[in-house]
PDB file of C-alpha atoms in Angstrom:
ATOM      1  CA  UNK V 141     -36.924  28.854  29.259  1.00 74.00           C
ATOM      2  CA  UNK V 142     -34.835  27.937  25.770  1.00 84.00           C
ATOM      3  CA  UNK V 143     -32.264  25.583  26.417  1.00 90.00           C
ATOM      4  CA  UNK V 144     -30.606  22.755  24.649  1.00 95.00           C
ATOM      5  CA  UNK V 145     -28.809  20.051  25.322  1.00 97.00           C
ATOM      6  CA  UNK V 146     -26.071  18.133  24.535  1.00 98.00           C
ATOM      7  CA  UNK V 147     -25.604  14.756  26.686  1.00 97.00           C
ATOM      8  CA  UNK V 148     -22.437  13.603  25.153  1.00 96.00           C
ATOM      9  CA  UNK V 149     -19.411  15.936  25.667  1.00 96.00           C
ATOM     10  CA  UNK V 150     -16.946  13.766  24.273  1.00 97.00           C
ATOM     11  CA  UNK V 151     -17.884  10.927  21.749  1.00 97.00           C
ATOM     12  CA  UNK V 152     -15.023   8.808  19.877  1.00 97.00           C
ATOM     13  CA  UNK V 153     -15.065   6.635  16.981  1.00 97.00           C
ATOM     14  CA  UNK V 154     -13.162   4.816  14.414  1.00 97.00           C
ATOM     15  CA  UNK V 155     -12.965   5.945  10.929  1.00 97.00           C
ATOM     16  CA  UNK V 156     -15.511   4.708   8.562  1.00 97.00           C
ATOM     17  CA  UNK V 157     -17.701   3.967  11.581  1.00 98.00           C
ATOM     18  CA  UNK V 158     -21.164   5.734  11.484  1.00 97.00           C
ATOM     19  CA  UNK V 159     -22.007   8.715  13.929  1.00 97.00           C
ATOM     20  CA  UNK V 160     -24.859   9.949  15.970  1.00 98.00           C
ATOM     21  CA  UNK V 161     -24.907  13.384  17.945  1.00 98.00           C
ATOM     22  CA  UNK V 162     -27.420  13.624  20.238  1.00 98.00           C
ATOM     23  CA  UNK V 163     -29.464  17.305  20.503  1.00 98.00           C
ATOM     24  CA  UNK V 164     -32.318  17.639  22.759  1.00 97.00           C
ATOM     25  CA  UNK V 165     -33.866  21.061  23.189  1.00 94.00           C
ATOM     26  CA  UNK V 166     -36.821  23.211  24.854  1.00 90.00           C
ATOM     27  CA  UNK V 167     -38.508  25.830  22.742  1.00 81.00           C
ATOM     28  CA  UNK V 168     -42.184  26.452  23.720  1.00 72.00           C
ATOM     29  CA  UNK V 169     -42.920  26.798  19.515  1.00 75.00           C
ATOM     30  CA  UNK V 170     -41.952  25.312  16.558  1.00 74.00           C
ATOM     31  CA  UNK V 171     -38.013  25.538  16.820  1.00 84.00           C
ATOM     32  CA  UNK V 172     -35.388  26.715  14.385  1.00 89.00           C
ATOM     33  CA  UNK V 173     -32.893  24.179  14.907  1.00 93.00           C
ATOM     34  CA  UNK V 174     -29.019  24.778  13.622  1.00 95.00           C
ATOM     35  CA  UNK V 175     -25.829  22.667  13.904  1.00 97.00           C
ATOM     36  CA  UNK V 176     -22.755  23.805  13.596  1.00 97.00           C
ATOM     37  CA  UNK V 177     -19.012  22.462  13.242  1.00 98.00           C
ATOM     38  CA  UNK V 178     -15.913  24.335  14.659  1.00 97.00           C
ATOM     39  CA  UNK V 179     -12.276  23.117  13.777  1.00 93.00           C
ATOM     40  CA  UNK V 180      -9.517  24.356  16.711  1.00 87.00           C
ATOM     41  CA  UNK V 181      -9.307  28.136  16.474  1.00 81.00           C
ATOM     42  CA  UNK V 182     -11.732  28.943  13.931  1.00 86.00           C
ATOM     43  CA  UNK V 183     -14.966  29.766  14.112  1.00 90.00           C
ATOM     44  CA  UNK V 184     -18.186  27.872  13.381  1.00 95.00           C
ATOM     45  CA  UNK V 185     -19.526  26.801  10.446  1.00 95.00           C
ATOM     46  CA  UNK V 186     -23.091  26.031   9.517  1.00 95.00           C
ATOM     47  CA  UNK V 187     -23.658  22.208   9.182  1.00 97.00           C
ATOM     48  CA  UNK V 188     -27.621  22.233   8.084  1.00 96.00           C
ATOM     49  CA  UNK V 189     -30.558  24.013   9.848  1.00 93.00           C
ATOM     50  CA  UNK V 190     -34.155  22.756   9.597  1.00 92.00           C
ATOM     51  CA  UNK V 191     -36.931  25.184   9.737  1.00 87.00           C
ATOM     52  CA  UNK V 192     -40.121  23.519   8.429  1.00 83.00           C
ATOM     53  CA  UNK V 193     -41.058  20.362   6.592  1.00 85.00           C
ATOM     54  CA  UNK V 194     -39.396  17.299   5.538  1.00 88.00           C
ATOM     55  CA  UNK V 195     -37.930  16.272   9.041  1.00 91.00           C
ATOM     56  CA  UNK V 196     -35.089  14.859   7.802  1.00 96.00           C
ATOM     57  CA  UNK V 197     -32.457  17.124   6.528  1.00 96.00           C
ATOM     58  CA  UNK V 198     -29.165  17.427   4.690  1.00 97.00           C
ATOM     59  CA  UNK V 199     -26.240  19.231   5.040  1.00 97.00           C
ATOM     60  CA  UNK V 200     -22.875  19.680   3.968  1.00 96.00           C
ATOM     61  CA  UNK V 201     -19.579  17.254   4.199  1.00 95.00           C
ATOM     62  CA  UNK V 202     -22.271  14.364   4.144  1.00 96.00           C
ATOM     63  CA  UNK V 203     -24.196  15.165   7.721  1.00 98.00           C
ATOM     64  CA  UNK V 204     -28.180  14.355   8.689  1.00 98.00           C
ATOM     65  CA  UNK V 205     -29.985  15.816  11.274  1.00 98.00           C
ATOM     66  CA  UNK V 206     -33.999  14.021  11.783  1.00 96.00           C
ATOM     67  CA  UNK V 207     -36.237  16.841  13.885  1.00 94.00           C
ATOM     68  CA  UNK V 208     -38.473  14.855  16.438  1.00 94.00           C
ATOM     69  CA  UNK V 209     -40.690  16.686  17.996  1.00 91.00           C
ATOM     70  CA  UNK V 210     -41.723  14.314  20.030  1.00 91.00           C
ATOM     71  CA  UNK V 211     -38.771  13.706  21.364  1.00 94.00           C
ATOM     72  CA  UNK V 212     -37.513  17.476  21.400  1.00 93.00           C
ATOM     73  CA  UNK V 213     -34.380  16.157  19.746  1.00 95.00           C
ATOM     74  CA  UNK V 214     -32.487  17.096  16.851  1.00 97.00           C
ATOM     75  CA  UNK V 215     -30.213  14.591  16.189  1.00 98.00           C
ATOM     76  CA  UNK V 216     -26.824  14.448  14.201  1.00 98.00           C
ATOM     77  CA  UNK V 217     -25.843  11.864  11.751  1.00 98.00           C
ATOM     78  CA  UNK V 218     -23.163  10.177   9.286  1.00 98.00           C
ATOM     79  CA  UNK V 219     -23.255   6.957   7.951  1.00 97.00           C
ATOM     80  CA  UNK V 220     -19.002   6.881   7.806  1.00 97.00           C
ATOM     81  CA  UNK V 221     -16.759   9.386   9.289  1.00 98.00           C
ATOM     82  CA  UNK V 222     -13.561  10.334   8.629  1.00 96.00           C
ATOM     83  CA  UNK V 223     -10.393  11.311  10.112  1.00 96.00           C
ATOM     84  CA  UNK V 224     -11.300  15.071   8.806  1.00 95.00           C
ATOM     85  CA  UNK V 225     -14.586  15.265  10.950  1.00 97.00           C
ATOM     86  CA  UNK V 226     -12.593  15.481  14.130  1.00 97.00           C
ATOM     87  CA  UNK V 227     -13.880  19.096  15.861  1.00 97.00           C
ATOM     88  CA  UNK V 228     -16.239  20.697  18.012  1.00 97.00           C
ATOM     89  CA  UNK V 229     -20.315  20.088  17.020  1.00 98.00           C
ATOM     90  CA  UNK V 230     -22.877  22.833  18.390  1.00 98.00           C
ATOM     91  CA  UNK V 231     -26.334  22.274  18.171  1.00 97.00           C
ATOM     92  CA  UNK V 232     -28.286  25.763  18.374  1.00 95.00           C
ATOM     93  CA  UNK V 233     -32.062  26.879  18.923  1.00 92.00           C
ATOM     94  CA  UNK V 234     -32.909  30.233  17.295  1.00 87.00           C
ATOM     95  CA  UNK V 235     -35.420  31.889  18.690  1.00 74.00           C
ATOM     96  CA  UNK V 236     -38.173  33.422  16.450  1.00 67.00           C
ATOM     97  CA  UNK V 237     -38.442  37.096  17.215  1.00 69.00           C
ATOM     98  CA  UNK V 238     -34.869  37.803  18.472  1.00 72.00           C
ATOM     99  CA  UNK V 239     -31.075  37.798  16.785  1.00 71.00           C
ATOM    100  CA  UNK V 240     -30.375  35.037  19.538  1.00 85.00           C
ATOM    101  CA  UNK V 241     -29.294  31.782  18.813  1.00 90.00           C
ATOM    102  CA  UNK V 242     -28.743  29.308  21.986  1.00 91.00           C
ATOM    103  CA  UNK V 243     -25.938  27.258  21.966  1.00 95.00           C
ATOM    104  CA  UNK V 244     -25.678  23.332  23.495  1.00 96.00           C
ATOM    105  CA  UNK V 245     -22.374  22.923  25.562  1.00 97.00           C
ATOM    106  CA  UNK V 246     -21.060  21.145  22.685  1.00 97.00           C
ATOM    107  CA  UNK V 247     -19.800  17.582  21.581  1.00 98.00           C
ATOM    108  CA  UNK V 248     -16.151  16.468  21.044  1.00 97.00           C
ATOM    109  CA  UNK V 249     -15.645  14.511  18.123  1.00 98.00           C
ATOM    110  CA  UNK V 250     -12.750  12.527  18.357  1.00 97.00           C
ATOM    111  CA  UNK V 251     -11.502   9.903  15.132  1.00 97.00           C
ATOM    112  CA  UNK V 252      -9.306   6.940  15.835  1.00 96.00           C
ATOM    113  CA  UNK V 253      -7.477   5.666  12.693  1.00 91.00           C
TER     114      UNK V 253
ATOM    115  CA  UNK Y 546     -19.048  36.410  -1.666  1.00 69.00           C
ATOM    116  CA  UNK Y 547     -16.073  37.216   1.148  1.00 82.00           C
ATOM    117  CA  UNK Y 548     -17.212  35.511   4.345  1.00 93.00           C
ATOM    118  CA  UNK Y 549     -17.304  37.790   8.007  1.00 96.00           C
ATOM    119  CA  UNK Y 550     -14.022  39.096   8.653  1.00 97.00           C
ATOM    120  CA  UNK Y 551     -13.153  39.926  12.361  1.00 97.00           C
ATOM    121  CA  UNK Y 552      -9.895  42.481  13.281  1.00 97.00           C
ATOM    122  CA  UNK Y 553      -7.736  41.453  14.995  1.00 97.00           C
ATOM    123  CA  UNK Y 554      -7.541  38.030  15.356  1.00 96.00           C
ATOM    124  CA  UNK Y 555      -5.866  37.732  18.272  1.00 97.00           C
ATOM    125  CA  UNK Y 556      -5.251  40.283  21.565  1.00 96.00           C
ATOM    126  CA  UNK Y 557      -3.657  40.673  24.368  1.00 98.00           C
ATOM    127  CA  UNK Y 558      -4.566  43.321  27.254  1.00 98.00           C
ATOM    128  CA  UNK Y 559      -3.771  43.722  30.561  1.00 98.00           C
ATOM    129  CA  UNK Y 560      -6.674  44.013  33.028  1.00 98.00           C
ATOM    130  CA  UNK Y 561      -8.512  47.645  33.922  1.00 98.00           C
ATOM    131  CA  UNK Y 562      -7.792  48.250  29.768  1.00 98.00           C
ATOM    132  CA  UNK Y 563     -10.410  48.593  27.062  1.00 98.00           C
ATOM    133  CA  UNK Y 564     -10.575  46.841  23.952  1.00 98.00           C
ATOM    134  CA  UNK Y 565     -12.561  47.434  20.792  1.00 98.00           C
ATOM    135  CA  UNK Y 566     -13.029  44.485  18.408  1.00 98.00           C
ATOM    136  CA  UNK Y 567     -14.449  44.787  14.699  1.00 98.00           C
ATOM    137  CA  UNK Y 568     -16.597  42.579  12.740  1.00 98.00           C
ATOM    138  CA  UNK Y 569     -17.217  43.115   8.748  1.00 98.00           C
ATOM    139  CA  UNK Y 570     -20.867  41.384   7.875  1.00 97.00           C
ATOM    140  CA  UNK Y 571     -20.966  39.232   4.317  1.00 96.00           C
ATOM    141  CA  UNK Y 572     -21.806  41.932   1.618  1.00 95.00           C
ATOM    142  CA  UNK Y 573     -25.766  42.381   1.833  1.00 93.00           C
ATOM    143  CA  UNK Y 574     -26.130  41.426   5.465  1.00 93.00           C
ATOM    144  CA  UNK Y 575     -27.869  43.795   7.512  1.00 93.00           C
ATOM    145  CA  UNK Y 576     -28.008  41.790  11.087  1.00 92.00           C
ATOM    146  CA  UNK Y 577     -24.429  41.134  13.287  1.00 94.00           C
ATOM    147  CA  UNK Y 578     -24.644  39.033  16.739  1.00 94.00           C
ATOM    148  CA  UNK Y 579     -21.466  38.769  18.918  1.00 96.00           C
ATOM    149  CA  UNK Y 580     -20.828  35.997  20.662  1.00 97.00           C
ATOM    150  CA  UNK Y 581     -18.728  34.795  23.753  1.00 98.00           C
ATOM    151  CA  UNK Y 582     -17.186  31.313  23.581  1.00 96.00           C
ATOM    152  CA  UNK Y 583     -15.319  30.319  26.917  1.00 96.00           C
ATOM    153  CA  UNK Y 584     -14.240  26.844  27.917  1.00 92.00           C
ATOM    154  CA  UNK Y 585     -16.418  27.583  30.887  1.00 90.00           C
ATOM    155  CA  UNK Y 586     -19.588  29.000  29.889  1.00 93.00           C
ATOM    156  CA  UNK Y 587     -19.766  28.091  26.533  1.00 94.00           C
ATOM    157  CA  UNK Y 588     -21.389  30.167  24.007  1.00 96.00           C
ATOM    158  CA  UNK Y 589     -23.051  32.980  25.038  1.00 95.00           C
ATOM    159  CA  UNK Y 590     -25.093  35.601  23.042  1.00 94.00           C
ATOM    160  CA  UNK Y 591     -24.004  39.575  23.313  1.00 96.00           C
ATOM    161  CA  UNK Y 592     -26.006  41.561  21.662  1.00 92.00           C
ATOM    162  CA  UNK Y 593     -27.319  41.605  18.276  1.00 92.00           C
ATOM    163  CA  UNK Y 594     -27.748  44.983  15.947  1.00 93.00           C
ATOM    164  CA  UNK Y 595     -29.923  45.378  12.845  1.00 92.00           C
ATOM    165  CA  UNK Y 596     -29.959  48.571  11.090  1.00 91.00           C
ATOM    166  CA  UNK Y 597     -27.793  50.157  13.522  1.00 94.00           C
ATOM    167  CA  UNK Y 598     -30.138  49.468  16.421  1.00 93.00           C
ATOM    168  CA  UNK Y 599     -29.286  47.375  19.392  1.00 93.00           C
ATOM    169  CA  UNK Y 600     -32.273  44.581  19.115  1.00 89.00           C
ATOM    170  CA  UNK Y 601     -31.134  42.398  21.254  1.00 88.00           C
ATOM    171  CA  UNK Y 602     -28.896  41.853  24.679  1.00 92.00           C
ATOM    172  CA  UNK Y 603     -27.781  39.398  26.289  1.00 91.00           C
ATOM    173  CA  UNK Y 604     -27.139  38.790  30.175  1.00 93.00           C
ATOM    174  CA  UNK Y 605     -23.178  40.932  30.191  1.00 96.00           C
ATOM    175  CA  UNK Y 606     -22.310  43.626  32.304  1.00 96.00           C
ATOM    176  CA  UNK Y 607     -22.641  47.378  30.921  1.00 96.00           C
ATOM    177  CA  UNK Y 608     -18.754  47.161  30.588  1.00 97.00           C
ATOM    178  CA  UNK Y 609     -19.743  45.793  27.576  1.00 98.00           C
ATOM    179  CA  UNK Y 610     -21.155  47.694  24.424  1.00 97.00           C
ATOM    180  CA  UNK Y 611     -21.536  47.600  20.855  1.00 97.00           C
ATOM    181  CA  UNK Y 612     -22.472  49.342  17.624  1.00 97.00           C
ATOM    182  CA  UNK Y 613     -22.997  49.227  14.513  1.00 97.00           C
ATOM    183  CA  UNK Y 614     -22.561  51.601  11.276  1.00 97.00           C
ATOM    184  CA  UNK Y 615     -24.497  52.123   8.326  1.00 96.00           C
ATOM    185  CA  UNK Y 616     -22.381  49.848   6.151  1.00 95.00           C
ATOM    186  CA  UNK Y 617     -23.342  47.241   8.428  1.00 95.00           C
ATOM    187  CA  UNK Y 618     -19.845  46.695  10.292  1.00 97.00           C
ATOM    188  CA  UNK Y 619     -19.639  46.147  13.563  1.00 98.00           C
ATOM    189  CA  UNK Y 620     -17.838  46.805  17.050  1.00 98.00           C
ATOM    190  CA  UNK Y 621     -17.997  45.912  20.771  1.00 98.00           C
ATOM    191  CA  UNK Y 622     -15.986  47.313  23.028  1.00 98.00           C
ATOM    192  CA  UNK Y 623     -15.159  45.721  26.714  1.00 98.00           C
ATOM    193  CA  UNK Y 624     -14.052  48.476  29.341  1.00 96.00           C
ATOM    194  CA  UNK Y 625     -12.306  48.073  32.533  1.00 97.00           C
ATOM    195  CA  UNK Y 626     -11.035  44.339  31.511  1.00 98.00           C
ATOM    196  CA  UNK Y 627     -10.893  41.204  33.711  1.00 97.00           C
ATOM    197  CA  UNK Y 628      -9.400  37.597  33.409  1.00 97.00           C
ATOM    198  CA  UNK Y 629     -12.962  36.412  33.237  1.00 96.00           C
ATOM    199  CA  UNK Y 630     -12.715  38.781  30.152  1.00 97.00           C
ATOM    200  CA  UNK Y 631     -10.695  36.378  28.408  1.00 98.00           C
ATOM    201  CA  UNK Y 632     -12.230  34.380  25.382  1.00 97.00           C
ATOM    202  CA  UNK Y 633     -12.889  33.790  21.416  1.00 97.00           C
ATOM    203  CA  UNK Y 634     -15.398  36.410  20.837  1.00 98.00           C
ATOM    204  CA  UNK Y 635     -17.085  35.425  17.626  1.00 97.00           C
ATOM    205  CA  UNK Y 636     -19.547  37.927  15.199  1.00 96.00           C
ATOM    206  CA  UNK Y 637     -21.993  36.323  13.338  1.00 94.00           C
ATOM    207  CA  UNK Y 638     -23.877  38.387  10.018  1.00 93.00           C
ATOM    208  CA  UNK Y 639     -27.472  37.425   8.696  1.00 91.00           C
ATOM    209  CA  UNK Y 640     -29.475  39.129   6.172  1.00 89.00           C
ATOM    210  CA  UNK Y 641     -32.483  40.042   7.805  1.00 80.00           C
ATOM    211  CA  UNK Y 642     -33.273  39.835  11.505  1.00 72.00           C
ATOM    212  CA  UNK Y 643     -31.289  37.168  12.736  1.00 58.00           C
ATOM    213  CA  UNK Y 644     -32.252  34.399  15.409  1.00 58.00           C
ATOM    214  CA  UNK Y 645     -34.827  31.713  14.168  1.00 68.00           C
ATOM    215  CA  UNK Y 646     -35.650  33.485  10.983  1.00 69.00           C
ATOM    216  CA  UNK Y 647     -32.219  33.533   9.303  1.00 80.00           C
ATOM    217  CA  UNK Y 648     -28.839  31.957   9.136  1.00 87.00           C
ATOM    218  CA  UNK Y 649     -26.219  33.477  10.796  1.00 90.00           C
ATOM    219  CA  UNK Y 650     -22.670  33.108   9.414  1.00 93.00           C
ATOM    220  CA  UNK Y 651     -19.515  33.208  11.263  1.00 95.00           C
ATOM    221  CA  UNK Y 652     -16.812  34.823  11.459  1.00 96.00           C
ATOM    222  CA  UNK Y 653     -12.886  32.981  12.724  1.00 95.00           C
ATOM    223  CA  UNK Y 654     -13.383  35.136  15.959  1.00 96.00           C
ATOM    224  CA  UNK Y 655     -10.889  37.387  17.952  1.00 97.00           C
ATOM    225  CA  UNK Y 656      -9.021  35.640  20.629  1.00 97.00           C
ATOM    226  CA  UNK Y 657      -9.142  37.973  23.445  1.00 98.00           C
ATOM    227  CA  UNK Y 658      -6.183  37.274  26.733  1.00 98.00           C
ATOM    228  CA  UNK Y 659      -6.593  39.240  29.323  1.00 98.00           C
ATOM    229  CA  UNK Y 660      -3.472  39.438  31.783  1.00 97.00           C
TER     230      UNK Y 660
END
């Protein structure tokens, strides 16, 4: 069965430190991997997806993500955070043939001044 | 290009009521997914409609339904409410199929309470 995972519910760090969310999943083929940001009360936004290709990927507001396949992880990083990066991150598996995507139980990101 | 819009944002009901929620894809879009985001559960997929047709469902009682129009908007409705009822229901848009093959987009969501 699809399934991801995120180990860390709640991570905290200092501002200007780097960050690492960690995103394993199970997907019998080549995944469509997604992360996504949501602020309190709004919805999500769309951080950077990787499909195919170059491994590592780029997204907005200065994010990373590195696909390893051997490691069925999908990884989440920025070299310095800040304060405005505080919110919920959602790393998703899309399945290929259906308007599904499935959703890790999410990571709190909290920033200390 | 506007983003999704979802009406209303926020709702309160009273349990045994029904509620219908609307979703308005990004101009062009073709696919809409609903969503169910509880503290709980997290996020769960509802049902996704492309072209009007119900493609895809996920694991919700038939209290809940959805459709979708030929100008690509969306509803669900939820019959016979319960508390467990109660949650951001968000509607995502894509321009094709959805799922692995294209981006979905969100919407802010509708804050459903159910009393």
């Amino acid at each position: 069965a699809q399934s991801v995972t995120q180990p860390d519910i709640h991570i905290t760090v200092s501002e200007g430190a780097s960050l690492e969310l960690r995103c394993n999943y199970s997907y019998g083929a080549t995944p469509y991997l997604f992360w996504y940001v949501q602020s309190p009360g709004q919805g999500l936004q769309l951080l950077l997806k990787y499909f195919s290709g170059d491994t590592l990927v780029q997204g907005i507001k200065g994010f990373e993500a590195e696909f390893k396949r051997s490691q069925s992880s999908f990884n989440l990083r920025k070299p310095s955070v800040h304060w405005s990066d505080a919110a919920e991150y959602f790393c998703a598996v899309g399945a290929s043939n259906t308007g599904k995507l499935i959703f890790g139980q999410g990571t709190t990101l909290q920033v200390k001044p | 290009k506007a983003g999704v819009t979802q009406t209303p944002r926020y709702l309160i009901k009273t349990r045994g009521q029904q509620v219908t929620l609307s979703c308005s894809p990004i101009s062009g879009h073709r696919s809409v997914s609903w969503y169910q985001q509880t503290p709980g559960q997290g996020l769960q997929f509802l049902f996704e409609y492309f072209s009007e047709t119900q493609r895809n469902k996920g694991n919700f009682p038939g209290r809940f339904s959805g459709r979708q129009f030929s100008n690509s908007r969306s509803e669900m409705n939820v019959s016979t409410l319960e508390l467990g009822d109660s949650a951001l229901y968000l509607c995502a848009s894509s321009f094709g199929i959805g799922g692995g093959q294209e981006t979905q987009y969100f919407g802010p969501g509708t804050r459903l309470l159910v009393l």
